[in-house]
mmCIF file of C-alpha atoms in Angstrom:
data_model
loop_
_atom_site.group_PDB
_atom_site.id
_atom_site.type_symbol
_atom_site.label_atom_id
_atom_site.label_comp_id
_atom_site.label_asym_id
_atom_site.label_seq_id
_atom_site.Cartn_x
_atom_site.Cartn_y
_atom_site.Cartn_z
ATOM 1 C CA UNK A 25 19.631 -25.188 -141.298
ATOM 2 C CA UNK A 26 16.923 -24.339 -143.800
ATOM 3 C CA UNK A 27 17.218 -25.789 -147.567
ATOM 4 C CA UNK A 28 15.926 -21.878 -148.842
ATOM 5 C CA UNK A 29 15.698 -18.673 -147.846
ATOM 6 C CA UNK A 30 13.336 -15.574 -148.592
ATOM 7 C CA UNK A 31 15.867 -15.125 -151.758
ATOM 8 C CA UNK A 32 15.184 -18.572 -153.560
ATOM 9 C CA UNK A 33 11.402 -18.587 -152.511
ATOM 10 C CA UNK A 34 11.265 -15.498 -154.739
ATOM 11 C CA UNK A 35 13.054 -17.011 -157.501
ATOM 12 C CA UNK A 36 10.387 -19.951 -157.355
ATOM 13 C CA UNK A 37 7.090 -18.166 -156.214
ATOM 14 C CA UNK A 38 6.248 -14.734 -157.297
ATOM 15 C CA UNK A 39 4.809 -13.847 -153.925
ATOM 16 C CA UNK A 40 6.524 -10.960 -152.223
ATOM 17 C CA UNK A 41 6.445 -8.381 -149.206
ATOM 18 C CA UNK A 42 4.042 -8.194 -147.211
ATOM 19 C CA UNK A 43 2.243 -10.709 -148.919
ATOM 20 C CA UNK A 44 5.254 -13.791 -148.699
ATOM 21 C CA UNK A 45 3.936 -15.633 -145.438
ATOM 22 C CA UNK A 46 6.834 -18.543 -145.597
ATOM 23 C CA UNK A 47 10.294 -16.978 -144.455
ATOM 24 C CA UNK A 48 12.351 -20.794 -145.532
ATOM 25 C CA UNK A 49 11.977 -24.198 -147.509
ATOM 26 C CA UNK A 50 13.046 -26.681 -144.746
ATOM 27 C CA UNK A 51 12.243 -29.821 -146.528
ATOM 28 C CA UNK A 52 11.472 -30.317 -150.344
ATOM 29 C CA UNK A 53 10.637 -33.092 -152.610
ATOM 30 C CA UNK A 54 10.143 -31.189 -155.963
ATOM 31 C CA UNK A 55 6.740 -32.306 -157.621
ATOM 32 C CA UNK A 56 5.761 -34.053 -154.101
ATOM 33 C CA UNK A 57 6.250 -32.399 -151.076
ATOM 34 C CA UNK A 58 7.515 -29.147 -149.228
ATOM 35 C CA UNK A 59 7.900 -28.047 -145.330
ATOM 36 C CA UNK A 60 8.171 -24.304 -144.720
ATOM 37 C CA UNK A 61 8.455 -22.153 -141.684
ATOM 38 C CA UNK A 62 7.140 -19.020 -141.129
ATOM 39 C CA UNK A 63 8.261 -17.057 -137.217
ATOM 40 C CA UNK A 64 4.909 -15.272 -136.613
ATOM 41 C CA UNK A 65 5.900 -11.461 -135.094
ATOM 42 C CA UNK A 66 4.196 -9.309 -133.732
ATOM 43 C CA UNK A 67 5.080 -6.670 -136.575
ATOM 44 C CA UNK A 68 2.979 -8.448 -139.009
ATOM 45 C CA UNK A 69 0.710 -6.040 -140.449
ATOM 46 C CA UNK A 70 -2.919 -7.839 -140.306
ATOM 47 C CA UNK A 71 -2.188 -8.089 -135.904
ATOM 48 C CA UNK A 72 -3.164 -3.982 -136.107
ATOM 49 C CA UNK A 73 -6.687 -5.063 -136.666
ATOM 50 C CA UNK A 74 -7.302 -9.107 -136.185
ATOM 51 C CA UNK A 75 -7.316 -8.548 -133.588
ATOM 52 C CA UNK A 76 -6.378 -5.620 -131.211
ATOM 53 C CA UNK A 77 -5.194 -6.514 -127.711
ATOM 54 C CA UNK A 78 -5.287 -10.130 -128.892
ATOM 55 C CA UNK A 79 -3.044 -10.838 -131.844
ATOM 56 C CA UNK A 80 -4.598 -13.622 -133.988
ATOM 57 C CA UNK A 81 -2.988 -15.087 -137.203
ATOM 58 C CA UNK A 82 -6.229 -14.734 -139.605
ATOM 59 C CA UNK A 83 -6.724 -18.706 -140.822
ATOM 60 C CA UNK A 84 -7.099 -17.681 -144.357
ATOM 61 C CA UNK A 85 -3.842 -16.505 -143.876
ATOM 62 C CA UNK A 86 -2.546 -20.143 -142.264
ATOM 63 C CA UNK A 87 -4.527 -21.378 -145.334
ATOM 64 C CA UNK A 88 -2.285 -18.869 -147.862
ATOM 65 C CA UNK A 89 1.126 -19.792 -146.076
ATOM 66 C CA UNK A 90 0.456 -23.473 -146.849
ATOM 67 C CA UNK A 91 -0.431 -23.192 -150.424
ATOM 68 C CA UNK A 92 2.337 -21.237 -150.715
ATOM 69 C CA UNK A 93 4.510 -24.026 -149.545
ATOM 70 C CA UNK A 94 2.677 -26.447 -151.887
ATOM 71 C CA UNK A 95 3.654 -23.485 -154.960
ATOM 72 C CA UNK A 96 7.394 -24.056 -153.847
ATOM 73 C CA UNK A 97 6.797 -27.395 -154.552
ATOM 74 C CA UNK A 98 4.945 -27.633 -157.756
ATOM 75 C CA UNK A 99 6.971 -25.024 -159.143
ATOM 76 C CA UNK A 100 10.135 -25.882 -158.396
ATOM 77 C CA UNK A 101 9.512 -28.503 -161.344
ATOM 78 C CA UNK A 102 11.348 -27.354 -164.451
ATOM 79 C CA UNK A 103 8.203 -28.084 -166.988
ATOM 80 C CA UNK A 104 6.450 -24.879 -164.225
ATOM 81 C CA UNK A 105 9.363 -22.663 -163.915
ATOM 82 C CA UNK A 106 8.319 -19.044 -163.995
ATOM 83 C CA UNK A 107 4.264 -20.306 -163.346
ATOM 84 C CA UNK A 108 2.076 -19.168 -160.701
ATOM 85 C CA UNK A 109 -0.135 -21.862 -158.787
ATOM 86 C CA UNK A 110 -3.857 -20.697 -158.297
ATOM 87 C CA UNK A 111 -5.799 -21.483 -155.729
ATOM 88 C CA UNK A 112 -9.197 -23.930 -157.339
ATOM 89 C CA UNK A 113 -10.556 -24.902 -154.191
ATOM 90 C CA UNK A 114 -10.146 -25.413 -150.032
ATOM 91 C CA UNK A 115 -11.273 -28.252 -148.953
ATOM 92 C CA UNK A 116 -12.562 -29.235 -145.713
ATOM 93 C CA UNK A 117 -10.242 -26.694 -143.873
ATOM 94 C CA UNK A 118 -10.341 -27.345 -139.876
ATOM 95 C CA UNK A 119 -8.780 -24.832 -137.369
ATOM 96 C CA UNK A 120 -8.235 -26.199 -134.792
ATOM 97 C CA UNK A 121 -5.826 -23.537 -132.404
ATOM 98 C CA UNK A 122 -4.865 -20.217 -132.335
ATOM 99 C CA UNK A 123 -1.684 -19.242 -133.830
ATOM 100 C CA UNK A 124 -0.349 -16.051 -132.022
ATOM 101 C CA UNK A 125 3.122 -14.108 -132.442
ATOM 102 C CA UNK A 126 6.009 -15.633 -131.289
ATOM 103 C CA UNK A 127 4.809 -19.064 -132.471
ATOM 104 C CA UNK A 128 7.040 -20.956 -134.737
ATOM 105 C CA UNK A 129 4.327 -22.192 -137.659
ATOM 106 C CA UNK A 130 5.412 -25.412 -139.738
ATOM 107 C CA UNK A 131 3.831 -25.750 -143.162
ATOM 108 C CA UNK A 132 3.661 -29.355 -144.439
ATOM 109 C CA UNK A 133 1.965 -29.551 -148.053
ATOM 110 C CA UNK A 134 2.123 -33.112 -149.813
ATOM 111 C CA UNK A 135 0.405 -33.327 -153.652
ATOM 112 C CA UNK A 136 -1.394 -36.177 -153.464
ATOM 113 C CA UNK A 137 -2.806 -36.050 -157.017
ATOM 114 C CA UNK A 138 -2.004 -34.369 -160.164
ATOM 115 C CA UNK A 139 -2.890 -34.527 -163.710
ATOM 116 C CA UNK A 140 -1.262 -31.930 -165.763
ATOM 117 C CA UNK A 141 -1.327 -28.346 -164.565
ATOM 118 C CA UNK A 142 -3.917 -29.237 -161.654
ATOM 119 C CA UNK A 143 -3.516 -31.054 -158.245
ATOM 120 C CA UNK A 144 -4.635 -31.481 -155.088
ATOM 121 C CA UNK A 145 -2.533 -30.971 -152.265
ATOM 122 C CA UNK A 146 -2.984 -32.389 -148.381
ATOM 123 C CA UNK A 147 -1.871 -29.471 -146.273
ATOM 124 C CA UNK A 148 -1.351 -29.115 -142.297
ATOM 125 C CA UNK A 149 0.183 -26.438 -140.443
ATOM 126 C CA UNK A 150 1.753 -27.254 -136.840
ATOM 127 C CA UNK A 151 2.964 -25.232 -133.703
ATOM 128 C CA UNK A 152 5.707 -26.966 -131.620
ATOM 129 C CA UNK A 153 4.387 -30.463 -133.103
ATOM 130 C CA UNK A 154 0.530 -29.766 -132.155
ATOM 131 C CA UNK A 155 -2.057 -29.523 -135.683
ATOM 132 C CA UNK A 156 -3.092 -26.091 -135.966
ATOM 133 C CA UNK A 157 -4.357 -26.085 -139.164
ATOM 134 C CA UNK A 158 -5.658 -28.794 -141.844
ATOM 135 C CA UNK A 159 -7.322 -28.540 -145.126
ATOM 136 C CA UNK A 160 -7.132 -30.232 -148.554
ATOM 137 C CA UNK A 161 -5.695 -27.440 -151.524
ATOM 138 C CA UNK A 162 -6.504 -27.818 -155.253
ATOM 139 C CA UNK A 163 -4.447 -25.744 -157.200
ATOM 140 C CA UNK A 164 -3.854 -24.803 -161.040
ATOM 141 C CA UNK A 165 -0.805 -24.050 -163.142
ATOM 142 C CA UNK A 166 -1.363 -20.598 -164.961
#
């Protein structure tokens, strides 16, 4: 059973449709950690062109869904409520498999540094337990 829904996301992030890439909070340590889950389909808009006759989630995209987990979990802080998270840099970002519809992608983002409104985050995205995505997030409270 997930911890959120699309519903509170919202509330905490002001990503929205068809721009939201998590669909629930599974695990989250306000201020330190968040796991999110997003069910790749095959109705998500960028597989019309990326690419056709072989759907591949765009790894900018994996990149987005994971800092979008780390936002649930920087803003769910009550000194950030009603913030949005910017993105200051990627950091040695490694893709290392494909992520296709159907698979089930698991967004882990720990902050593993933080001084006031800006942190860094350590971010990997898995497919039934296999690394599909790594990369190291700084982000800024606006």
């Amino acid at each position: 059973m997930s911890l959120m829904g699309t519903k509170e996301i919202m509330e905490i992030i002001p990503h929205r449709q068809p721009f939201l890439l998590i669909d629930t909070i599974e695990e989250l340590e306000p201020g330190k950690r968040a796991v999110a889950k997003k069910c790749v389909s095959y109705n998500e808009p960028f597989f019309n062109g990326h690419f056709p006759g072989e759907p591949v989630m765009p790894g900018v995209l994996i990149v987005e869904a994971l800092a979008q987990a780390g936002a649930v979990a920087i803003l769910s802080q009550p000194e950030f409520k009603g913030k949005t998270a910017y993105f200051g840099a990627i950091n040695s970002a490694k893709f290392k498999q494909k992520v296709v519809p159907g698979d089930v992608l698991m967004l882990e983002l720990e902050i593993i540094k933080q001084k006031g409104p800006v942190g860094v985050g350590k971010a990997t995205a898995t497919v039934d337990g296999k690394v599909v995505t790594q990369a190291e997030l700084t982000f800024a409270i606006g």
